[in-house]
PDB file of C-alpha atoms in Angstrom:
ATOM      1  CA  MET A   1       0.000   0.000   0.000  1.00 34.00           C
ATOM      2  CA  ARG A   2       1.433   3.373  -0.983  1.00 34.00           C
ATOM      3  CA  THR A   3       0.199   6.835  -0.007  1.00 32.00           C
ATOM      4  CA  HIS A   4      -0.265   9.878  -2.154  1.00 31.00           C
ATOM      5  CA  PRO A   5      -0.421  13.281  -0.421  1.00 30.00           C
ATOM      6  CA  ILE A   6      -3.471  15.511  -0.721  1.00 28.00           C
ATOM      7  CA  ASN A   7      -2.085  18.299   1.415  1.00 31.00           C
ATOM      8  CA  SER A   8       0.148  18.687   4.445  1.00 26.00           C
ATOM      9  CA  ARG A   9      -2.440  17.202   6.810  1.00 26.00           C
ATOM     10  CA  HIS A  10      -4.022  14.372   4.856  1.00 26.00           C
ATOM     11  CA  SER A  11      -2.988  11.467   2.693  1.00 26.00           C
ATOM     12  CA  VAL A  12      -4.816   8.756   0.783  1.00 26.00           C
ATOM     13  CA  ALA A  13      -3.847   5.118   0.352  1.00 28.00           C
ATOM     14  CA  PHE A  14      -3.598   3.898  -3.235  1.00 28.00           C
ATOM     15  CA  SER A  15      -3.621   0.131  -3.787  1.00 34.00           C
ATOM     16  CA  LEU A  16      -0.837  -1.149  -6.004  1.00 32.00           C
ATOM     17  CA  ASP A  17      -0.480  -4.513  -7.690  1.00 35.00           C
ATOM     18  CA  ARG A  18       2.614  -6.669  -7.305  1.00 33.00           C
ATOM     19  CA  HIS A  19       4.246  -4.958 -10.289  1.00 32.00           C
ATOM     20  CA  GLY A  20       3.796  -1.512  -8.764  1.00 34.00           C
ATOM     21  CA  GLY A  21       0.895  -0.544 -11.022  1.00 36.00           C
ATOM     22  CA  LEU A  22      -2.224   1.146  -9.684  1.00 37.00           C
ATOM     23  CA  LEU A  23      -5.057  -1.323  -9.228  1.00 47.00           C
ATOM     24  CA  MET A  24      -8.155  -0.362 -11.183  1.00 60.00           C
ATOM     25  CA  ASP A  25     -11.581   0.087  -9.605  1.00 80.00           C
ATOM     26  CA  THR A  26     -14.421  -0.733 -11.980  1.00 87.00           C
ATOM     27  CA  ALA A  27     -18.026   0.446 -11.728  1.00 86.00           C
ATOM     28  CA  LEU A  28     -20.326  -2.224 -13.178  1.00 89.00           C
ATOM     29  CA  TYR A  29     -23.572  -0.662 -14.392  1.00 90.00           C
ATOM     30  CA  PHE A  30     -26.830  -2.636 -14.206  1.00 89.00           C
ATOM     31  CA  PRO A  31     -29.639  -3.601 -14.861  1.00 88.00           C
ATOM     32  CA  TYR A  32     -29.726  -2.547 -18.528  1.00 90.00           C
ATOM     33  CA  MET A  33     -27.272  -3.055 -21.358  1.00 91.00           C
ATOM     34  CA  ARG A  34     -27.702   0.536 -22.476  1.00 92.00           C
ATOM     35  CA  VAL A  35     -26.045   2.993 -20.142  1.00 93.00           C
ATOM     36  CA  PRO A  36     -27.979   6.187 -19.299  1.00 90.00           C
ATOM     37  CA  GLU A  37     -27.041   9.490 -20.934  1.00 90.00           C
ATOM     38  CA  THR A  38     -27.353  11.449 -17.705  1.00 85.00           C
ATOM     39  CA  PRO A  39     -25.228  13.620 -15.386  1.00 83.00           C
ATOM     40  CA  TRP A  40     -25.161  10.728 -12.935  1.00 81.00           C
ATOM     41  CA  PHE A  41     -23.472   8.438 -15.451  1.00 87.00           C
ATOM     42  CA  SER A  42     -21.059  11.178 -16.564  1.00 89.00           C
ATOM     43  CA  GLN A  43     -19.974  11.358 -12.944  1.00 84.00           C
ATOM     44  CA  VAL A  44     -19.387   7.611 -12.815  1.00 85.00           C
ATOM     45  CA  LEU A  45     -17.347   7.825 -16.023  1.00 90.00           C
ATOM     46  CA  LEU A  46     -15.155  10.606 -14.629  1.00 89.00           C
ATOM     47  CA  TYR A  47     -14.440   9.346 -11.122  1.00 83.00           C
ATOM     48  CA  TRP A  48     -14.156   5.604 -11.482  1.00 84.00           C
ATOM     49  CA  ASP A  49     -11.021   4.171 -13.055  1.00 87.00           C
ATOM     50  CA  GLU A  50     -13.078   1.979 -15.373  1.00 89.00           C
ATOM     51  CA  VAL A  51     -16.759   1.634 -16.199  1.00 93.00           C
ATOM     52  CA  ALA A  52     -18.395  -1.493 -17.577  1.00 94.00           C
ATOM     53  CA  THR A  53     -21.825  -2.742 -18.554  1.00 95.00           C
ATOM     54  CA  ILE A  54     -23.151  -6.253 -19.145  1.00 94.00           C
ATOM     55  CA  VAL A  55     -23.632  -6.948 -22.870  1.00 93.00           C
ATOM     56  CA  PRO A  56     -24.059 -10.565 -24.071  1.00 91.00           C
ATOM     57  CA  SER A  57     -22.834 -11.700 -27.464  1.00 84.00           C
ATOM     58  CA  GLY A  58     -25.366 -11.035 -30.193  1.00 76.00           C
ATOM     59  CA  ALA A  59     -26.715  -7.895 -28.543  1.00 77.00           C
ATOM     60  CA  THR A  60     -26.808  -5.134 -31.130  1.00 72.00           C
ATOM     61  CA  ASN A  61     -28.771  -2.337 -29.472  1.00 75.00           C
ATOM     62  CA  LEU A  62     -25.774  -0.208 -28.542  1.00 88.00           C
ATOM     63  CA  SER A  63     -26.555   3.486 -28.578  1.00 92.00           C
ATOM     64  CA  PRO A  64     -24.355   6.023 -30.443  1.00 94.00           C
ATOM     65  CA  PHE A  65     -23.330   7.327 -27.003  1.00 95.00           C
ATOM     66  CA  MET A  66     -22.097   3.867 -25.988  1.00 95.00           C
ATOM     67  CA  ARG A  67     -20.196   3.446 -29.230  1.00 95.00           C
ATOM     68  CA  GLY A  68     -18.609   6.840 -28.682  1.00 96.00           C
ATOM     69  CA  LEU A  69     -17.538   5.811 -25.184  1.00 96.00           C
ATOM     70  CA  GLN A  70     -16.063   2.608 -26.592  1.00 95.00           C
ATOM     71  CA  ASP A  71     -14.130   4.585 -29.208  1.00 96.00           C
ATOM     72  CA  VAL A  72     -12.401   6.652 -26.501  1.00 96.00           C
ATOM     73  CA  GLU A  73     -11.961   3.596 -24.234  1.00 95.00           C
ATOM     74  CA  MET A  74     -14.251   4.806 -21.462  1.00 96.00           C
ATOM     75  CA  LEU A  75     -16.691   1.876 -21.497  1.00 96.00           C
ATOM     76  CA  LYS A  76     -16.029  -1.849 -21.356  1.00 94.00           C
ATOM     77  CA  LEU A  77     -18.593  -4.355 -22.560  1.00 94.00           C
ATOM     78  CA  ILE A  78     -18.579  -7.468 -20.385  1.00 93.00           C
ATOM     79  CA  ASN A  79     -19.978 -10.625 -21.940  1.00 92.00           C
ATOM     80  CA  PRO A  80     -21.254 -13.105 -19.322  1.00 91.00           C
ATOM     81  CA  ASP A  81     -21.006 -15.990 -21.816  1.00 85.00           C
ATOM     82  CA  THR A  82     -17.275 -15.652 -22.450  1.00 88.00           C
ATOM     83  CA  ASP A  83     -15.955 -13.589 -19.533  1.00 89.00           C
ATOM     84  CA  PHE A  84     -17.753 -15.404 -16.718  1.00 90.00           C
ATOM     85  CA  PRO A  85     -18.030 -19.149 -17.378  1.00 88.00           C
ATOM     86  CA  GLU A  86     -18.539 -19.546 -13.607  1.00 88.00           C
ATOM     87  CA  LEU A  87     -22.125 -18.338 -14.043  1.00 89.00           C
ATOM     88  CA  SER A  88     -23.120 -21.729 -15.452  1.00 88.00           C
ATOM     89  CA  SER A  89     -22.312 -23.447 -12.148  1.00 89.00           C
ATOM     90  CA  ALA A  90     -24.935 -24.915  -9.854  1.00 90.00           C
ATOM     91  CA  ILE A  91     -23.660 -22.671  -7.048  1.00 90.00           C
ATOM     92  CA  PHE A  92     -24.696 -19.577  -9.017  1.00 91.00           C
ATOM     93  CA  ALA A  93     -28.222 -20.881  -9.628  1.00 92.00           C
ATOM     94  CA  ASP A  94     -28.640 -22.198  -6.069  1.00 91.00           C
ATOM     95  CA  GLY A  95     -27.562 -18.855  -4.658  1.00 88.00           C
ATOM     96  CA  PHE A  96     -30.126 -16.973  -6.690  1.00 90.00           C
ATOM     97  CA  PHE A  97     -32.990 -19.252  -5.704  1.00 91.00           C
ATOM     98  CA  GLN A  98     -31.966 -18.945  -2.085  1.00 86.00           C
ATOM     99  CA  VAL A  99     -32.338 -15.169  -2.426  1.00 81.00           C
ATOM    100  CA  LEU A 100     -35.613 -15.590  -4.294  1.00 85.00           C
ATOM    101  CA  GLY A 101     -36.883 -17.998  -1.667  1.00 81.00           C
ATOM    102  CA  ASP A 102     -36.016 -15.619   1.164  1.00 55.00           C
ATOM    103  CA  ARG A 103     -38.077 -12.926  -0.499  1.00 53.00           C
ATOM    104  CA  SER A 104     -40.746 -15.307  -1.804  1.00 48.00           C
ATOM    105  CA  GLY A 105     -40.138 -13.626  -5.143  1.00 46.00           C
ATOM    106  CA  GLY A 106     -41.244 -10.289  -3.746  1.00 48.00           C
ATOM    107  CA  PRO A 107     -44.725  -8.990  -4.500  1.00 53.00           C
ATOM    108  CA  ARG A 108     -45.513 -10.490  -7.871  1.00 63.00           C
ATOM    109  CA  THR A 109     -46.834  -8.262 -10.597  1.00 65.00           C
ATOM    110  CA  LYS A 110     -48.474  -8.848 -13.948  1.00 78.00           C
ATOM    111  CA  CYS A 111     -45.635  -6.891 -15.578  1.00 87.00           C
ATOM    112  CA  THR A 112     -42.611  -8.597 -17.094  1.00 89.00           C
ATOM    113  CA  SER A 113     -39.151  -7.375 -18.045  1.00 91.00           C
ATOM    114  CA  PRO A 114     -36.892  -8.725 -20.804  1.00 91.00           C
ATOM    115  CA  ILE A 115     -33.653 -10.510 -19.930  1.00 93.00           C
ATOM    116  CA  HIS A 116     -31.285 -11.571 -22.709  1.00 91.00           C
ATOM    117  CA  THR A 117     -30.480 -15.286 -22.892  1.00 90.00           C
ATOM    118  CA  GLY A 118     -26.805 -14.370 -22.481  1.00 91.00           C
ATOM    119  CA  LYS A 119     -27.547 -13.021 -19.006  1.00 93.00           C
ATOM    120  CA  MET A 120     -29.545 -15.986 -17.690  1.00 93.00           C
ATOM    121  CA  THR A 121     -28.690 -19.668 -17.938  1.00 90.00           C
ATOM    122  CA  TRP A 122     -31.251 -22.151 -19.150  1.00 92.00           C
ATOM    123  CA  SER A 123     -31.362 -23.878 -15.753  1.00 92.00           C
ATOM    124  CA  VAL A 124     -32.340 -20.639 -14.002  1.00 94.00           C
ATOM    125  CA  PHE A 125     -34.943 -19.810 -16.637  1.00 94.00           C
ATOM    126  CA  SER A 126     -36.369 -23.327 -16.571  1.00 94.00           C
ATOM    127  CA  GLU A 127     -36.949 -23.169 -12.828  1.00 93.00           C
ATOM    128  CA  LEU A 128     -38.506 -19.706 -13.078  1.00 94.00           C
ATOM    129  CA  ASP A 129     -40.735 -21.004 -15.854  1.00 92.00           C
ATOM    130  CA  LYS A 130     -41.931 -23.819 -13.583  1.00 92.00           C
ATOM    131  CA  ARG A 131     -42.765 -21.253 -10.907  1.00 91.00           C
ATOM    132  CA  GLY A 132     -44.754 -19.159 -13.359  1.00 91.00           C
ATOM    133  CA  LEU A 133     -42.267 -16.310 -13.169  1.00 92.00           C
ATOM    134  CA  ALA A 134     -40.832 -16.397 -16.717  1.00 93.00           C
ATOM    135  CA  VAL A 135     -41.688 -17.249 -20.295  1.00 92.00           C
ATOM    136  CA  SER A 136     -39.720 -17.349 -23.529  1.00 89.00           C
ATOM    137  CA  ASP A 137     -39.719 -14.118 -25.490  1.00 80.00           C
ATOM    138  CA  ARG A 138     -40.667 -15.481 -28.881  1.00 70.00           C
ATOM    139  CA  GLY A 139     -40.198 -12.142 -30.581  1.00 67.00           C
ATOM    140  CA  GLY A 140     -36.729 -11.444 -29.202  1.00 65.00           C
ATOM    141  CA  PHE A 141     -33.491 -12.961 -27.949  1.00 72.00           C
ATOM    142  CA  GLY A 142     -34.387 -13.700 -24.377  1.00 85.00           C
ATOM    143  CA  TYR A 143     -36.957 -14.282 -21.693  1.00 92.00           C
ATOM    144  CA  ARG A 144     -39.800 -12.289 -20.170  1.00 93.00           C
ATOM    145  CA  VAL A 145     -39.407 -12.389 -16.406  1.00 93.00           C
ATOM    146  CA  GLU A 146     -41.809 -11.111 -13.760  1.00 92.00           C
ATOM    147  CA  THR A 147     -40.521  -7.588 -13.084  1.00 89.00           C
ATOM    148  CA  ASN A 148     -39.667  -7.846  -9.384  1.00 86.00           C
ATOM    149  CA  THR A 149     -37.946 -11.172  -9.989  1.00 89.00           C
ATOM    150  CA  ALA A 150     -36.035  -9.682 -12.920  1.00 91.00           C
ATOM    151  CA  ASP A 151     -34.856  -6.767 -10.754  1.00 87.00           C
ATOM    152  CA  LEU A 152     -33.686  -9.183  -8.077  1.00 87.00           C
ATOM    153  CA  TYR A 153     -31.909 -11.393 -10.610  1.00 91.00           C
ATOM    154  CA  MET A 154     -30.004  -8.535 -12.260  1.00 90.00           C
ATOM    155  CA  ALA A 155     -28.859  -7.238  -8.857  1.00 85.00           C
ATOM    156  CA  TYR A 156     -27.698 -10.732  -7.934  1.00 88.00           C
ATOM    157  CA  LEU A 157     -25.954 -11.211 -11.302  1.00 91.00           C
ATOM    158  CA  ALA A 158     -24.070  -7.916 -11.007  1.00 88.00           C
ATOM    159  CA  SER A 159     -23.040  -8.778  -7.443  1.00 85.00           C
ATOM    160  CA  VAL A 160     -21.724 -12.221  -8.398  1.00 89.00           C
ATOM    161  CA  MET A 161     -19.787 -10.814 -11.343  1.00 90.00           C
ATOM    162  CA  SER A 162     -18.281  -8.143  -9.104  1.00 86.00           C
ATOM    163  CA  GLY A 163     -17.314 -10.679  -6.461  1.00 84.00           C
ATOM    164  CA  LEU A 164     -15.712 -12.997  -8.994  1.00 87.00           C
ATOM    165  CA  ARG A 165     -13.417 -10.377 -10.453  1.00 82.00           C
ATOM    166  CA  GLY A 166     -12.746  -8.173  -7.440  1.00 76.00           C
ATOM    167  CA  ARG A 167     -12.287  -4.378  -7.247  1.00 79.00           C
ATOM    168  CA  MET A 168     -15.615  -4.086  -9.048  1.00 83.00           C
ATOM    169  CA  LEU A 169     -18.709  -2.350  -7.629  1.00 79.00           C
ATOM    170  CA  PRO A 170     -22.266  -2.732  -8.950  1.00 80.00           C
ATOM    171  CA  VAL A 171     -23.827   0.695  -9.554  1.00 79.00           C
ATOM    172  CA  THR A 172     -27.324   1.640 -10.656  1.00 79.00           C
ATOM    173  CA  ASP A 173     -29.457   4.737 -10.959  1.00 75.00           C
ATOM    174  CA  ARG A 174     -32.715   2.801 -11.026  1.00 71.00           C
ATOM    175  CA  GLN A 175     -34.678   2.976  -7.790  1.00 61.00           C
ATOM    176  CA  ALA A 176     -36.388  -0.371  -8.349  1.00 60.00           C
ATOM    177  CA  SER A 177     -33.008  -2.044  -8.758  1.00 61.00           C
ATOM    178  CA  MET A 178     -31.673  -0.431  -5.590  1.00 55.00           C
ATOM    179  CA  ALA A 179     -34.763  -1.587  -3.714  1.00 50.00           C
ATOM    180  CA  THR A 180     -33.933  -5.240  -4.422  1.00 52.00           C
ATOM    181  CA  PHE A 181     -31.228  -5.055  -1.775  1.00 48.00           C
ATOM    182  CA  ASP A 182     -32.716  -6.118   1.542  1.00 44.00           C
ATOM    183  CA  PRO A 183     -31.637  -3.684   4.285  1.00 40.00           C
ATOM    184  CA  SER A 184     -32.243  -6.164   7.096  1.00 42.00           C
ATOM    185  CA  ASN A 185     -28.722  -7.562   6.893  1.00 42.00           C
ATOM    186  CA  ARG A 186     -25.900  -5.044   6.425  1.00 46.00           C
ATOM    187  CA  PRO A 187     -22.388  -6.502   6.636  1.00 53.00           C
ATOM    188  CA  LEU A 188     -19.551  -3.997   6.933  1.00 54.00           C
ATOM    189  CA  GLU A 189     -18.339  -4.491   3.361  1.00 55.00           C
ATOM    190  CA  ALA A 190     -21.814  -3.886   1.953  1.00 54.00           C
ATOM    191  CA  ARG A 191     -22.303  -0.768   4.073  1.00 56.00           C
ATOM    192  CA  LEU A 192     -18.990   0.593   2.864  1.00 56.00           C
ATOM    193  CA  ALA A 193     -20.013   0.010  -0.739  1.00 55.00           C
ATOM    194  CA  ALA A 194     -23.274   1.855  -0.166  1.00 55.00           C
ATOM    195  CA  LEU A 195     -21.655   4.814   1.572  1.00 55.00           C
ATOM    196  CA  ARG A 196     -18.988   5.034  -1.103  1.00 56.00           C
ATOM    197  CA  TYR A 197     -21.543   5.016  -3.878  1.00 55.00           C
ATOM    198  CA  VAL A 198     -23.688   7.735  -2.326  1.00 55.00           C
ATOM    199  CA  VAL A 199     -20.818  10.020  -1.354  1.00 57.00           C
ATOM    200  CA  VAL A 200     -19.189   9.949  -4.766  1.00 56.00           C
ATOM    201  CA  THR A 201     -22.455  10.646  -6.528  1.00 58.00           C
ATOM    202  CA  GLU A 202     -23.357  13.502  -4.173  1.00 62.00           C
ATOM    203  CA  ALA A 203     -20.079  15.176  -3.236  1.00 67.00           C
ATOM    204  CA  LEU A 204     -18.107  15.459  -6.469  1.00 76.00           C
ATOM    205  CA  PRO A 205     -18.803  17.871  -9.351  1.00 84.00           C
ATOM    206  CA  THR A 206     -20.242  16.750 -12.667  1.00 85.00           C
ATOM    207  CA  PRO A 207     -21.741  18.438 -15.762  1.00 88.00           C
ATOM    208  CA  ARG A 208     -25.521  18.884 -15.558  1.00 84.00           C
ATOM    209  CA  GLY A 209     -26.093  18.160 -19.226  1.00 85.00           C
ATOM    210  CA  GLN A 210     -24.774  15.664 -21.756  1.00 86.00           C
ATOM    211  CA  VAL A 211     -21.105  15.954 -22.736  1.00 91.00           C
ATOM    212  CA  ALA A 212     -19.521  14.235 -25.731  1.00 93.00           C
ATOM    213  CA  PRO A 213     -17.432  11.143 -24.934  1.00 95.00           C
ATOM    214  CA  SER A 214     -14.328  12.738 -26.442  1.00 95.00           C
ATOM    215  CA  GLU A 215     -14.739  15.730 -24.093  1.00 94.00           C
ATOM    216  CA  LEU A 216     -15.131  13.457 -21.071  1.00 95.00           C
ATOM    217  CA  ARG A 217     -12.021  11.521 -22.113  1.00 96.00           C
ATOM    218  CA  SER A 218      -9.989  14.688 -22.543  1.00 96.00           C
ATOM    219  CA  PHE A 219     -11.063  16.076 -19.170  1.00 95.00           C
ATOM    220  CA  LYS A 220     -10.373  12.783 -17.414  1.00 94.00           C
ATOM    221  CA  ASP A 221      -6.889  12.524 -18.929  1.00 95.00           C
ATOM    222  CA  GLN A 222      -5.977  16.104 -17.992  1.00 94.00           C
ATOM    223  CA  ASN A 223      -7.300  15.823 -14.423  1.00 93.00           C
ATOM    224  CA  ALA A 224      -6.681  12.161 -13.671  1.00 90.00           C
ATOM    225  CA  ASP A 225      -4.762  12.750 -10.456  1.00 88.00           C
ATOM    226  CA  LYS A 226      -7.371  15.092  -8.958  1.00 88.00           C
ATOM    227  CA  LEU A 227     -10.290  12.875  -9.933  1.00 87.00           C
ATOM    228  CA  ARG A 228      -8.678   9.773  -8.483  1.00 83.00           C
ATOM    229  CA  ARG A 229      -7.404  11.611  -5.412  1.00 81.00           C
ATOM    230  CA  CYS A 230     -10.874  12.872  -4.499  1.00 80.00           C
ATOM    231  CA  ARG A 231     -12.502   9.474  -4.748  1.00 74.00           C
ATOM    232  CA  HIS A 232      -9.708   7.576  -3.013  1.00 73.00           C
ATOM    233  CA  TYR A 233      -9.645  10.080  -0.188  1.00 74.00           C
ATOM    234  CA  LEU A 234     -13.380   9.634   0.277  1.00 69.00           C
ATOM    235  CA  ASP A 235     -12.848   5.874   0.279  1.00 64.00           C
ATOM    236  CA  GLY A 236     -10.468   6.271   3.208  1.00 68.00           C
ATOM    237  CA  ILE A 237     -12.955   8.375   5.167  1.00 69.00           C
ATOM    238  CA  LEU A 238     -15.781   5.976   4.432  1.00 65.00           C
ATOM    239  CA  ALA A 239     -13.767   2.999   5.648  1.00 63.00           C
ATOM    240  CA  GLU A 240     -13.777   4.715   9.035  1.00 69.00           C
ATOM    241  CA  LEU A 241     -17.483   5.541   8.882  1.00 68.00           C
ATOM    242  CA  ALA A 242     -18.900   2.277   7.538  1.00 62.00           C
ATOM    243  CA  ASP A 243     -19.431   0.862  11.024  1.00 65.00           C
ATOM    244  CA  VAL A 244     -20.781   4.099  12.530  1.00 71.00           C
ATOM    245  CA  GLU A 245     -24.467   3.580  13.273  1.00 70.00           C
ATOM    246  CA  ASP A 246     -25.327   7.153  14.286  1.00 75.00           C
ATOM    247  CA  ALA A 247     -26.340   9.254  11.255  1.00 68.00           C
ATOM    248  CA  GLU A 248     -25.559  12.552  12.983  1.00 76.00           C
ATOM    249  CA  MET A 249     -22.046  11.403  13.834  1.00 77.00           C
ATOM    250  CA  ARG A 250     -21.512  10.394  10.194  1.00 69.00           C
ATOM    251  CA  ARG A 251     -22.726  13.821   9.116  1.00 68.00           C
ATOM    252  CA  VAL A 252     -20.341  15.679  11.429  1.00 73.00           C
ATOM    253  CA  ARG A 253     -17.347  13.591  10.401  1.00 72.00           C
ATOM    254  CA  LEU A 254     -18.101  13.971   6.704  1.00 67.00           C
ATOM    255  CA  LEU A 255     -18.454  17.730   7.064  1.00 68.00           C
ATOM    256  CA  SER A 256     -15.113  17.998   8.850  1.00 69.00           C
ATOM    257  CA  ALA A 257     -13.479  15.842   6.181  1.00 67.00           C
ATOM    258  CA  SER A 258     -14.768  17.884   3.238  1.00 67.00           C
ATOM    259  CA  SER A 259     -12.070  20.556   3.665  1.00 70.00           C
ATOM    260  CA  ALA A 260      -9.384  18.024   2.752  1.00 71.00           C
ATOM    261  CA  ILE A 261     -10.520  17.850  -0.868  1.00 76.00           C
ATOM    262  CA  ALA A 262     -12.030  21.343  -1.144  1.00 79.00           C
ATOM    263  CA  ASP A 263      -9.171  22.638  -3.301  1.00 83.00           C
ATOM    264  CA  ASP A 264      -9.351  19.709  -5.698  1.00 84.00           C
ATOM    265  CA  VAL A 265     -13.145  19.973  -5.962  1.00 83.00           C
ATOM    266  CA  ALA A 266     -12.912  23.725  -6.643  1.00 86.00           C
ATOM    267  CA  THR A 267     -10.281  23.150  -9.331  1.00 89.00           C
ATOM    268  CA  LEU A 268     -12.367  20.476 -11.022  1.00 89.00           C
ATOM    269  CA  GLN A 269     -15.408  22.771 -11.034  1.00 88.00           C
ATOM    270  CA  GLU A 270     -13.332  25.576 -12.518  1.00 90.00           C
ATOM    271  CA  GLN A 271     -11.933  23.298 -15.234  1.00 91.00           C
ATOM    272  CA  MET A 272     -15.438  22.130 -16.137  1.00 91.00           C
ATOM    273  CA  ASP A 273     -16.668  25.732 -16.333  1.00 90.00           C
ATOM    274  CA  ARG A 274     -13.773  26.683 -18.623  1.00 90.00           C
ATOM    275  CA  ARG A 275     -14.855  24.010 -21.061  1.00 91.00           C
ATOM    276  CA  ARG A 276     -18.286  25.635 -21.136  1.00 88.00           C
ATOM    277  CA  TRP A 277     -19.979  22.442 -20.110  1.00 89.00           C
ATOM    278  CA  PRO A 278     -23.738  22.748 -19.422  1.00 82.00           C
ATOM    279  CA  GLY A 279     -23.432  23.790 -15.789  1.00 77.00           C
ATOM    280  CA  VAL A 280     -21.750  21.925 -12.974  1.00 78.00           C
ATOM    281  CA  ALA A 281     -23.772  20.072 -10.348  1.00 67.00           C
ATOM    282  CA  LEU A 282     -22.458  19.527  -6.829  1.00 62.00           C
ATOM    283  CA  GLY A 283     -24.626  17.992  -4.108  1.00 50.00           C
ATOM    284  CA  GLY A 284     -22.202  18.652  -1.273  1.00 46.00           C
ATOM    285  CA  PHE A 285     -21.655  16.794   1.971  1.00 40.00           C
ATOM    286  CA  GLY A 286     -24.785  18.274   3.521  1.00 36.00           C
ATOM    287  CA  ALA A 287     -26.931  16.451   0.989  1.00 33.00           C
ATOM    288  CA  ILE A 288     -25.136  13.194   1.666  1.00 34.00           C
ATOM    289  CA  ALA A 289     -25.371  13.342   5.402  1.00 33.00           C
ATOM    290  CA  GLY A 290     -29.109  13.934   5.500  1.00 31.00           C
ATOM    291  CA  ALA A 291     -31.940  11.507   4.954  1.00 28.00           C
ATOM    292  CA  ALA A 292     -30.602  10.499   1.548  1.00 29.00           C
ATOM    293  CA  LEU A 293     -27.598   8.785   3.103  1.00 32.00           C
ATOM    294  CA  GLY A 294     -29.612   6.549   5.379  1.00 35.00           C
ATOM    295  CA  ALA A 295     -32.103   5.640   2.676  1.00 33.00           C
ATOM    296  CA  ALA A 296     -29.536   4.950  -0.005  1.00 34.00           C
ATOM    297  CA  ALA A 297     -27.183   3.094   2.318  1.00 37.00           C
ATOM    298  CA  ALA A 298     -30.027   0.811   3.326  1.00 37.00           C
ATOM    299  CA  ALA A 299     -31.276   0.279  -0.210  1.00 35.00           C
ATOM    300  CA  ALA A 300     -28.197   0.349  -2.427  1.00 37.00           C
ATOM    301  CA  ALA A 301     -26.036  -2.349  -0.901  1.00 38.00           C
ATOM    302  CA  GLY A 302     -27.577  -3.591   2.258  1.00 38.00           C
ATOM    303  CA  GLY A 303     -28.159  -7.267   2.323  1.00 42.00           C
ATOM    304  CA  SER A 304     -29.499 -10.336   0.678  1.00 45.00           C
ATOM    305  CA  ALA A 305     -28.970  -9.817  -3.055  1.00 54.00           C
ATOM    306  CA  LEU A 306     -25.507  -8.316  -2.612  1.00 49.00           C
ATOM    307  CA  ALA A 307     -24.460 -10.523   0.283  1.00 51.00           C
ATOM    308  CA  MET A 308     -25.734 -13.687  -1.370  1.00 52.00           C
ATOM    309  CA  GLY A 309     -24.164 -12.675  -4.674  1.00 60.00           C
ATOM    310  CA  LEU A 310     -20.789 -12.166  -3.040  1.00 55.00           C
ATOM    311  CA  GLY A 311     -21.237 -15.411  -1.140  1.00 59.00           C
ATOM    312  CA  ALA A 312     -21.995 -17.307  -4.336  1.00 62.00           C
ATOM    313  CA  SER A 313     -18.946 -15.795  -6.042  1.00 68.00           C
ATOM    314  CA  ALA A 314     -16.755 -16.951  -3.154  1.00 64.00           C
ATOM    315  CA  GLY A 315     -18.226 -20.445  -3.402  1.00 68.00           C
ATOM    316  CA  ILE A 316     -17.653 -20.580  -7.135  1.00 68.00           C
TER     317      ILE A 316
END
């Protein structure tokens, strides 16, 4: 572990691999193949070392925005079929049905959501079909799965994939997907992931409107140290706060810590303004420490889907 100074009073630990190279943190977007063209996703692109989304072979519905991100090497397409052969194991399927059983499938709806065949093995689909929770999508390349079950499955899939590869964090901007995580069981690692996700998306500046992939790439290259330093510093603070139960204490500690990256945040905002990007949004630590923190920490990475997904990945 090597440290990189932020200022005379604070430092941040960077993780290095055995060759001395900086280990990469990857944000894995779910539940859709298409990534959103929103300020939230621009923020993820800027502050995470790598960003990926789950795209099976044969999927052709990539948006021009996604192709642009691929061209400037800001988006990785991960194919479950070829990149994660472990997903065909019985442990993967058993883990999902254990989660599904714990929740009794959630409140069932008459609505269904599509899931590509490359994201769900036949054994999982077959069992869901027997339970009346899925049917073949005759007009497409996948299955139609009862919506709450589909949300749970995609959260579980992203968690298993993250656990198998390491240094990967499932991220989503979809409230229904966040709600699949059961807050009743919150291990320390899951709480840290939730806090990290919320703080980065609330505390660090991002353009309010859409910015071309080439512009995002240029800005990220020119400000790589500041972008990484801000997020890694927050990671260090959050590691200390993950086991703090009292919301007010978290708020006070986050507020006192904000001064450590104030200069970097101000510089990033100024650089964004100079590029005449469509405004710069900044939630600030106050927004994080309020009700949003407790709600998002409970929903985003709290329990069964994430914990069971990580458990299944360890078993595999």
